[in-house]
């Protein structure tokens, strides 16, 4: 895996928007991300194991990261109960009772045979009171040790598909920097394969998120990859890279694409706007994605307005390509030592278009406005690039929005 990398999110083992794994190969995807909870609910992790693991099931021969199901502890607040042994859920699909603890999460992820498994954790709300957050983080630390012990056991079993499955731990602590720093120090001593910063982009401001990264990342191991979970916009990624983040994931490219919002080097466009009705240009001049190589803005807008699946598919493919290609540009800029100037130019393009779109929207109140702002922050930081080589098993061996990171 060449880092920094953006992982394309296929929560239930598929990218929403009729995007296949063959498509992912063509748009330069390095890592696909799926969710433990959702695949446990359906089709069932035992089914996936009987089919030879996620790689065979999806027909995907590159790395897969599985989220642990811990985010559902946060997102399914009305359907769960947290105890020391784990979490009791009610399925968002059929209401049946489900229990998931560290051992269960590791077993499910082992059945899925992903390349990277995430530790089971609780993601406390960014506005939770300090005592609750401290107790939650202490429990998450205990759960991490249980995850590590269980994975070591599973990787030695005869019937395990991927006996080289990697484990990433997750730093939590809401916006309490001292709790997060202490937790980062504790989990750094466990010699895991990688480390994530979780519990951000769940209600706090962008400035608060950047501040937490500034404070916490220096306490995570320099020789292991660092993953910022669930983030984010192109601007968020640029800021994260500057602060030393290596792995990113987010449903924005696919979710926004399905609603006709597409990312470009000049910001985000809403293809439902009438001004594109007769526009013969591609979404972005020079873009080599499948949509831009063949189709006009006018045609894609027609598909979206007519509710044709192809319109959604083309927008999702474009957005994922844009993100993947931006990561390639970032890696090149880091290698050439000009990331700072690259970031300034990229952010300036986003900001300039946002101003234009705001003017257009103010003058056309009937037009749908974008649901996202581009945040510009020029705080200096530092990034360490890692090339992570994962010991993948050979391929032949190997919900809804209310349900967490589902698209």
GROMACS .gro file of C-alpha atoms in nm:
model
  407
    1UNK     CA    1   0.000   0.000   0.000
    2UNK     CA    2   0.142   0.336  -0.100
    3UNK     CA    3   0.052   0.600   0.154
    4UNK     CA    4  -0.116   0.839   0.205
    5UNK     CA    5  -0.411   0.634   0.080
    6UNK     CA    6  -0.786   0.682   0.060
    7UNK     CA    7  -0.979   0.360   0.117
    8UNK     CA    8  -1.294   0.320  -0.091
    9UNK     CA    9  -1.588   0.234   0.133
   10UNK     CA   10  -1.799  -0.069   0.045
   11UNK     CA   11  -1.979  -0.112   0.376
   12UNK     CA   12  -2.167  -0.431   0.285
   13UNK     CA   13  -1.893  -0.560   0.049
   14UNK     CA   14  -2.005  -0.333  -0.234
   15UNK     CA   15  -1.968   0.033  -0.326
   16UNK     CA   16  -2.317   0.184  -0.343
   17UNK     CA   17  -2.389   0.318  -0.688
   18UNK     CA   18  -2.352  -0.003  -0.893
   19UNK     CA   19  -1.972   0.004  -0.876
   20UNK     CA   20  -1.801  -0.334  -0.913
   21UNK     CA   21  -1.460  -0.447  -0.794
   22UNK     CA   22  -1.355  -0.447  -1.159
   23UNK     CA   23  -1.443  -0.077  -1.165
   24UNK     CA   24  -1.233  -0.024  -0.851
   25UNK     CA   25  -0.933  -0.176  -1.027
   26UNK     CA   26  -0.977   0.062  -1.320
   27UNK     CA   27  -1.003   0.378  -1.108
   28UNK     CA   28  -0.688   0.304  -0.907
   29UNK     CA   29  -0.830   0.184  -0.575
   30UNK     CA   30  -0.564   0.040  -0.344
   31UNK     CA   31  -0.774  -0.065  -0.043
   32UNK     CA   32  -1.144  -0.149  -0.005
   33UNK     CA   33  -1.316  -0.103   0.333
   34UNK     CA   34  -1.608  -0.313   0.457
   35UNK     CA   35  -1.795  -0.317   0.787
   36UNK     CA   36  -1.798  -0.603   1.036
   37UNK     CA   37  -2.139  -0.528   1.185
   38UNK     CA   38  -2.319  -0.500   0.853
   39UNK     CA   39  -2.165  -0.817   0.710
   40UNK     CA   40  -2.241  -1.002   1.033
   41UNK     CA   41  -2.607  -0.903   1.000
   42UNK     CA   42  -2.623  -0.999   0.631
   43UNK     CA   43  -2.524  -1.218   0.463
   44UNK     CA   44  -2.355  -1.341   0.782
   45UNK     CA   45  -1.981  -1.379   0.839
   46UNK     CA   46  -2.012  -1.759   0.841
   47UNK     CA   47  -2.156  -1.741   0.490
   48UNK     CA   48  -1.861  -1.528   0.376
   49UNK     CA   49  -1.617  -1.773   0.535
   50UNK     CA   50  -1.781  -2.067   0.357
   51UNK     CA   51  -1.740  -1.873   0.033
   52UNK     CA   52  -1.366  -1.843   0.095
   53UNK     CA   53  -1.350  -1.500   0.264
   54UNK     CA   54  -1.422  -1.147   0.143
   55UNK     CA   55  -1.155  -1.146  -0.127
   56UNK     CA   56  -1.310  -1.442  -0.307
   57UNK     CA   57  -1.665  -1.333  -0.227
   58UNK     CA   58  -1.612  -0.987  -0.379
   59UNK     CA   59  -1.360  -1.097  -0.644
   60UNK     CA   60  -1.101  -0.849  -0.513
   61UNK     CA   61  -0.729  -0.929  -0.498
   62UNK     CA   62  -0.605  -0.618  -0.317
   63UNK     CA   63  -0.609  -0.532   0.055
   64UNK     CA   64  -0.936  -0.508   0.249
   65UNK     CA   65  -0.978  -0.333   0.584
   66UNK     CA   66  -1.275  -0.423   0.800
   67UNK     CA   67  -1.411  -0.178   1.055
   68UNK     CA   68  -1.475  -0.355   1.384
   69UNK     CA   69  -1.839  -0.266   1.439
   70UNK     CA   70  -1.739  -0.029   1.717
   71UNK     CA   71  -1.877   0.276   1.538
   72UNK     CA   72  -2.222   0.118   1.557
   73UNK     CA   73  -2.187   0.141   1.936
   74UNK     CA   74  -2.203   0.516   1.876
   75UNK     CA   75  -2.440   0.537   1.580
   76UNK     CA   76  -2.699   0.286   1.702
   77UNK     CA   77  -2.732   0.459   2.039
   78UNK     CA   78  -3.102   0.386   2.062
   79UNK     CA   79  -3.054   0.017   1.987
   80UNK     CA   80  -2.766  -0.087   2.213
   81UNK     CA   81  -2.646  -0.138   2.569
   82UNK     CA   82  -2.276  -0.124   2.661
   83UNK     CA   83  -2.127  -0.349   2.929
   84UNK     CA   84  -1.774  -0.458   3.020
   85UNK     CA   85  -1.812  -0.782   2.827
   86UNK     CA   86  -1.928  -0.605   2.513
   87UNK     CA   87  -2.233  -0.449   2.350
   88UNK     CA   88  -2.587  -0.576   2.311
   89UNK     CA   89  -2.747  -0.458   1.986
   90UNK     CA   90  -3.083  -0.481   1.826
   91UNK     CA   91  -3.034  -0.533   1.455
   92UNK     CA   92  -3.138  -0.235   1.246
   93UNK     CA   93  -3.261  -0.484   0.984
   94UNK     CA   94  -3.498  -0.715   1.172
   95UNK     CA   95  -3.470  -0.613   1.538
   96UNK     CA   96  -3.310  -0.937   1.656
   97UNK     CA   97  -3.076  -0.919   1.954
   98UNK     CA   98  -2.704  -0.932   1.879
   99UNK     CA   99  -2.408  -0.941   2.118
  100UNK     CA  100  -2.066  -0.823   2.007
  101UNK     CA  101  -1.758  -0.794   2.224
  102UNK     CA  102  -1.386  -0.784   2.141
  103UNK     CA  103  -1.363  -1.161   2.092
  104UNK     CA  104  -1.676  -1.172   1.876
  105UNK     CA  105  -1.554  -0.884   1.660
  106UNK     CA  106  -1.220  -1.055   1.605
  107UNK     CA  107  -1.392  -1.384   1.521
  108UNK     CA  108  -1.620  -1.216   1.269
  109UNK     CA  109  -1.330  -1.031   1.106
  110UNK     CA  110  -1.129  -1.354   1.097
  111UNK     CA  111  -1.421  -1.522   0.921
  112UNK     CA  112  -1.428  -1.235   0.673
  113UNK     CA  113  -1.051  -1.283   0.626
  114UNK     CA  114  -0.977  -0.915   0.570
  115UNK     CA  115  -0.620  -0.794   0.539
  116UNK     CA  116  -0.651  -0.547   0.826
  117UNK     CA  117  -0.888  -0.589   1.121
  118UNK     CA  118  -0.979  -0.297   1.346
  119UNK     CA  119  -0.995  -0.337   1.723
  120UNK     CA  120  -1.337  -0.325   1.887
  121UNK     CA  121  -1.391   0.007   2.063
  122UNK     CA  122  -1.652   0.255   2.178
  123UNK     CA  123  -1.672   0.590   2.002
  124UNK     CA  124  -1.796   0.835   2.266
  125UNK     CA  125  -1.976   1.147   2.152
  126UNK     CA  126  -1.763   1.458   2.112
  127UNK     CA  127  -1.997   1.635   2.356
  128UNK     CA  128  -1.996   1.358   2.620
  129UNK     CA  129  -1.901   1.464   2.972
  130UNK     CA  130  -1.543   1.402   3.081
  131UNK     CA  131  -1.615   1.123   3.334
  132UNK     CA  132  -1.806   0.921   3.075
  133UNK     CA  133  -1.528   0.964   2.817
  134UNK     CA  134  -1.257   0.859   3.062
  135UNK     CA  135  -1.447   0.545   3.162
  136UNK     CA  136  -1.517   0.466   2.797
  137UNK     CA  137  -1.151   0.505   2.697
  138UNK     CA  138  -1.035   0.287   2.987
  139UNK     CA  139  -1.278   0.015   2.875
  140UNK     CA  140  -1.163   0.051   2.513
  141UNK     CA  141  -0.804  -0.001   2.630
  142UNK     CA  142  -0.905  -0.322   2.807
  143UNK     CA  143  -1.098  -0.433   2.501
  144UNK     CA  144  -0.788  -0.375   2.285
  145UNK     CA  145  -0.585  -0.623   2.488
  146UNK     CA  146  -0.865  -0.877   2.450
  147UNK     CA  147  -0.871  -0.813   2.074
  148UNK     CA  148  -0.497  -0.870   2.048
  149UNK     CA  149  -0.513  -1.193   2.248
  150UNK     CA  150  -0.802  -1.326   2.041
  151UNK     CA  151  -0.641  -1.240   1.709
  152UNK     CA  152  -0.320  -1.416   1.807
  153UNK     CA  153  -0.527  -1.724   1.883
  154UNK     CA  154  -0.731  -1.704   1.561
  155UNK     CA  155  -0.424  -1.656   1.340
  156UNK     CA  156  -0.290  -1.990   1.467
  157UNK     CA  157  -0.604  -2.192   1.397
  158UNK     CA  158  -0.601  -2.452   1.124
  159UNK     CA  159  -0.928  -2.336   0.966
  160UNK     CA  160  -0.841  -1.964   0.958
  161UNK     CA  161  -0.839  -1.832   0.600
  162UNK     CA  162  -0.596  -1.543   0.656
  163UNK     CA  163  -0.340  -1.645   0.916
  164UNK     CA  164  -0.153  -1.316   0.868
  165UNK     CA  165  -0.441  -1.081   0.952
  166UNK     CA  166  -0.317  -0.746   1.086
  167UNK     CA  167  -0.462  -0.555   1.382
  168UNK     CA  168  -0.492  -0.177   1.415
  169UNK     CA  169  -0.573  -0.020   1.754
  170UNK     CA  170  -0.793   0.289   1.787
  171UNK     CA  171  -0.728   0.604   1.988
  172UNK     CA  172  -1.036   0.758   2.151
  173UNK     CA  173  -1.107   1.041   2.394
  174UNK     CA  174  -1.355   1.279   2.229
  175UNK     CA  175  -1.209   1.633   2.235
  176UNK     CA  176  -1.022   1.590   2.567
  177UNK     CA  177  -0.663   1.611   2.450
  178UNK     CA  178  -0.511   1.487   2.778
  179UNK     CA  179  -0.730   1.174   2.775
  180UNK     CA  180  -0.638   1.110   2.411
  181UNK     CA  181  -0.265   1.162   2.471
  182UNK     CA  182  -0.265   0.924   2.767
  183UNK     CA  183  -0.456   0.666   2.564
  184UNK     CA  184  -0.217   0.708   2.269
  185UNK     CA  185   0.079   0.641   2.498
  186UNK     CA  186  -0.085   0.329   2.640
  187UNK     CA  187  -0.180   0.168   2.309
  188UNK     CA  188   0.155   0.258   2.150
  189UNK     CA  189   0.319   0.017   2.394
  190UNK     CA  190   0.120  -0.277   2.254
  191UNK     CA  191   0.324  -0.312   1.932
  192UNK     CA  192   0.028  -0.331   1.697
  193UNK     CA  193   0.045  -0.328   1.318
  194UNK     CA  194  -0.106   0.019   1.291
  195UNK     CA  195  -0.293   0.286   1.485
  196UNK     CA  196  -0.610   0.481   1.415
  197UNK     CA  197  -0.750   0.806   1.549
  198UNK     CA  198  -1.122   0.746   1.593
  199UNK     CA  199  -1.413   0.943   1.730
  200UNK     CA  200  -1.356   1.254   1.518
  201UNK     CA  201  -1.586   1.411   1.257
  202UNK     CA  202  -1.879   1.314   1.482
  203UNK     CA  203  -1.995   1.660   1.585
  204UNK     CA  204  -1.689   1.865   1.673
  205UNK     CA  205  -1.569   2.151   1.452
  206UNK     CA  206  -1.300   2.103   1.190
  207UNK     CA  207  -1.070   2.326   1.394
  208UNK     CA  208  -1.119   2.103   1.700
  209UNK     CA  209  -1.045   1.795   1.491
  210UNK     CA  210  -0.724   1.947   1.355
  211UNK     CA  211  -0.618   2.049   1.706
  212UNK     CA  212  -0.668   1.694   1.837
  213UNK     CA  213  -0.456   1.559   1.551
  214UNK     CA  214  -0.183   1.813   1.627
  215UNK     CA  215  -0.178   1.697   1.989
  216UNK     CA  216  -0.223   1.321   1.951
  217UNK     CA  217  -0.041   1.204   1.637
  218UNK     CA  218   0.307   1.283   1.779
  219UNK     CA  219   0.241   1.024   2.054
  220UNK     CA  220   0.163   0.742   1.811
  221UNK     CA  221   0.447   0.524   1.674
  222UNK     CA  222   0.639   0.692   1.392
  223UNK     CA  223   0.719   0.360   1.224
  224UNK     CA  224   0.358   0.241   1.199
  225UNK     CA  225   0.079   0.374   0.973
  226UNK     CA  226  -0.173   0.616   1.124
  227UNK     CA  227  -0.536   0.606   1.013
  228UNK     CA  228  -0.790   0.889   1.055
  229UNK     CA  229  -1.125   0.711   1.062
  230UNK     CA  230  -1.425   0.840   0.867
  231UNK     CA  231  -1.260   1.156   0.730
  232UNK     CA  232  -1.342   1.325   0.504
  233UNK     CA  233  -1.361   1.606   0.253
  234UNK     CA  234  -1.067   1.671   0.018
  235UNK     CA  235  -0.973   1.968   0.239
  236UNK     CA  236  -0.983   1.747   0.551
  237UNK     CA  237  -0.752   1.498   0.382
  238UNK     CA  238  -0.499   1.765   0.289
  239UNK     CA  239  -0.498   1.890   0.647
  240UNK     CA  240  -0.468   1.534   0.777
  241UNK     CA  241  -0.174   1.451   0.553
  242UNK     CA  242   0.006   1.762   0.677
  243UNK     CA  243  -0.039   1.628   1.030
  244UNK     CA  244   0.104   1.285   0.953
  245UNK     CA  245  -0.205   1.079   0.864
  246UNK     CA  246  -0.152   0.788   0.624
  247UNK     CA  247  -0.494   0.617   0.586
  248UNK     CA  248  -0.831   0.783   0.523
  249UNK     CA  249  -1.184   0.663   0.450
  250UNK     CA  250  -1.519   0.833   0.404
  251UNK     CA  251  -1.854   0.773   0.234
  252UNK     CA  252  -1.868   1.129   0.095
  253UNK     CA  253  -1.750   1.043  -0.260
  254UNK     CA  254  -2.011   0.773  -0.312
  255UNK     CA  255  -2.295   0.927  -0.109
  256UNK     CA  256  -2.258   1.271  -0.267
  257UNK     CA  257  -2.215   1.115  -0.611
  258UNK     CA  258  -2.547   0.937  -0.580
  259UNK     CA  259  -2.706   1.278  -0.525
  260UNK     CA  260  -2.539   1.440  -0.825
  261UNK     CA  261  -2.268   1.622  -0.630
  262UNK     CA  262  -1.927   1.574  -0.791
  263UNK     CA  263  -1.580   1.678  -0.677
  264UNK     CA  264  -1.338   1.871  -0.898
  265UNK     CA  265  -1.016   2.063  -0.857
  266UNK     CA  266  -1.233   2.374  -0.841
  267UNK     CA  267  -1.463   2.248  -0.567
  268UNK     CA  268  -1.788   2.056  -0.570
  269UNK     CA  269  -2.052   2.083  -0.843
  270UNK     CA  270  -2.423   2.007  -0.819
  271UNK     CA  271  -2.511   1.856  -1.156
  272UNK     CA  272  -2.881   1.902  -1.089
  273UNK     CA  273  -2.833   2.277  -1.146
  274UNK     CA  274  -3.004   2.399  -1.461
  275UNK     CA  275  -2.689   2.573  -1.582
  276UNK     CA  276  -2.551   2.232  -1.685
  277UNK     CA  277  -2.854   2.146  -1.902
  278UNK     CA  278  -2.670   2.230  -2.227
  279UNK     CA  279  -2.313   2.199  -2.104
  280UNK     CA  280  -2.114   1.977  -2.346
  281UNK     CA  281  -1.803   1.959  -2.129
  282UNK     CA  282  -1.704   1.664  -1.911
  283UNK     CA  283  -1.742   1.700  -1.536
  284UNK     CA  284  -1.378   1.813  -1.528
  285UNK     CA  285  -1.153   1.886  -1.823
  286UNK     CA  286  -0.854   1.650  -1.831
  287UNK     CA  287  -1.002   1.398  -1.587
  288UNK     CA  288  -0.941   1.038  -1.695
  289UNK     CA  289  -1.231   0.877  -1.506
  290UNK     CA  290  -1.484   0.667  -1.704
  291UNK     CA  291  -1.744   0.946  -1.684
  292UNK     CA  292  -1.523   1.231  -1.802
  293UNK     CA  293  -1.363   1.032  -2.083
  294UNK     CA  294  -1.697   0.973  -2.254
  295UNK     CA  295  -1.989   1.180  -2.125
  296UNK     CA  296  -2.097   1.542  -2.096
  297UNK     CA  297  -2.233   1.728  -1.795
  298UNK     CA  298  -2.558   1.773  -1.987
  299UNK     CA  299  -2.600   1.398  -2.045
  300UNK     CA  300  -2.517   1.303  -1.687
  301UNK     CA  301  -2.758   1.571  -1.562
  302UNK     CA  302  -3.030   1.422  -1.784
  303UNK     CA  303  -2.964   1.075  -1.638
  304UNK     CA  304  -2.986   1.210  -1.283
  305UNK     CA  305  -3.307   1.401  -1.353
  306UNK     CA  306  -3.458   1.092  -1.518
  307UNK     CA  307  -3.350   0.882  -1.216
  308UNK     CA  308  -3.147   0.651  -1.439
  309UNK     CA  309  -2.902   0.434  -1.244
  310UNK     CA  310  -2.626   0.516  -1.493
  311UNK     CA  311  -2.622   0.880  -1.379
  312UNK     CA  312  -2.560   0.778  -1.020
  313UNK     CA  313  -2.296   0.526  -1.124
  314UNK     CA  314  -2.102   0.776  -1.338
  315UNK     CA  315  -2.098   1.036  -1.058
  316UNK     CA  316  -1.978   0.782  -0.801
  317UNK     CA  317  -1.704   0.657  -1.034
  318UNK     CA  318  -1.591   1.014  -1.098
  319UNK     CA  319  -1.579   1.100  -0.728
  320UNK     CA  320  -1.387   0.788  -0.629
  321UNK     CA  321  -1.143   0.848  -0.914
  322UNK     CA  322  -1.101   1.209  -0.803
  323UNK     CA  323  -1.014   1.100  -0.447
  324UNK     CA  324  -0.782   0.821  -0.562
  325UNK     CA  325  -0.607   1.050  -0.809
  326UNK     CA  326  -0.572   1.325  -0.548
  327UNK     CA  327  -0.391   1.076  -0.323
  328UNK     CA  328  -0.153   0.997  -0.611
  329UNK     CA  329  -0.086   1.369  -0.653
  330UNK     CA  330  -0.027   1.404  -0.278
  331UNK     CA  331   0.226   1.119  -0.277
  332UNK     CA  332   0.406   1.275  -0.573
  333UNK     CA  333   0.412   1.615  -0.402
  334UNK     CA  334   0.555   1.458  -0.085
  335UNK     CA  335   0.823   1.274  -0.284
  336UNK     CA  336   0.918   1.593  -0.465
  337UNK     CA  337   0.918   1.801  -0.147
  338UNK     CA  338   0.652   2.049  -0.260
  339UNK     CA  339   0.348   1.936  -0.061
  340UNK     CA  340   0.301   2.276   0.105
  341UNK     CA  341   0.263   2.456  -0.229
  342UNK     CA  342   0.045   2.175  -0.364
  343UNK     CA  343  -0.186   2.202  -0.065
  344UNK     CA  344  -0.213   2.582  -0.094
  345UNK     CA  345  -0.304   2.561  -0.462
  346UNK     CA  346  -0.557   2.284  -0.407
  347UNK     CA  347  -0.732   2.461  -0.122
  348UNK     CA  348  -0.733   2.790  -0.313
  349UNK     CA  349  -0.915   2.618  -0.602
  350UNK     CA  350  -1.176   2.472  -0.368
  351UNK     CA  351  -1.230   2.806  -0.191
  352UNK     CA  352  -1.258   3.006  -0.512
  353UNK     CA  353  -1.530   2.779  -0.645
  354UNK     CA  354  -1.717   2.786  -0.312
  355UNK     CA  355  -1.742   3.164  -0.335
  356UNK     CA  356  -1.870   3.141  -0.693
  357UNK     CA  357  -2.124   2.873  -0.602
  358UNK     CA  358  -2.244   3.082  -0.307
  359UNK     CA  359  -2.297   3.381  -0.534
  360UNK     CA  360  -2.483   3.163  -0.784
  361UNK     CA  361  -2.696   3.011  -0.509
  362UNK     CA  362  -2.779   3.350  -0.359
  363UNK     CA  363  -2.893   3.473  -0.699
  364UNK     CA  364  -3.090   3.154  -0.768
  365UNK     CA  365  -3.274   3.070  -0.449
  366UNK     CA  366  -3.464   2.786  -0.617
  367UNK     CA  367  -3.142   2.598  -0.690
  368UNK     CA  368  -3.032   2.325  -0.449
  369UNK     CA  369  -2.730   2.438  -0.249
  370UNK     CA  370  -2.432   2.229  -0.162
  371UNK     CA  371  -2.445   2.058   0.178
  372UNK     CA  372  -2.080   2.099   0.256
  373UNK     CA  373  -1.836   2.387   0.309
  374UNK     CA  374  -1.470   2.381   0.226
  375UNK     CA  375  -1.269   2.467   0.535
  376UNK     CA  376  -0.934   2.631   0.476
  377UNK     CA  377  -0.671   2.605   0.746
  378UNK     CA  378  -0.305   2.680   0.686
  379UNK     CA  379  -0.160   2.554   1.017
  380UNK     CA  380   0.187   2.417   0.954
  381UNK     CA  381   0.239   2.049   1.027
  382UNK     CA  382   0.453   1.752   0.947
  383UNK     CA  383   0.393   1.432   0.752
  384UNK     CA  384   0.593   1.112   0.753
  385UNK     CA  385   0.534   0.889   0.455
  386UNK     CA  386   0.525   0.514   0.500
  387UNK     CA  387   0.519   0.248   0.232
  388UNK     CA  388   0.334  -0.035   0.402
  389UNK     CA  389   0.381  -0.380   0.256
  390UNK     CA  390   0.110  -0.613   0.380
  391UNK     CA  391   0.151  -0.989   0.387
  392UNK     CA  392  -0.171  -1.065   0.202
  393UNK     CA  393  -0.278  -1.427   0.158
  394UNK     CA  394  -0.315  -1.531  -0.206
  395UNK     CA  395  -0.653  -1.442  -0.350
  396UNK     CA  396  -0.735  -1.809  -0.398
  397UNK     CA  397  -0.700  -1.864  -0.020
  398UNK     CA  398  -0.828  -1.599   0.108
  399UNK     CA  399  -2.788  -0.009   0.585
  400UNK     CA  400  -2.887   0.220   0.623
  401UNK     CA  401  -2.743   0.566   0.710
  402UNK     CA  402  -2.863   0.514   1.067
  403UNK     CA  403  -2.645   0.208   1.098
  404UNK     CA  404  -2.304   0.367   1.122
  405UNK     CA  405  -2.080   0.422   0.823
  406UNK     CA  406  -2.326   0.259   0.584
  407UNK     CA  407  -2.354   0.464   0.269
   0.00000   0.00000   0.00000
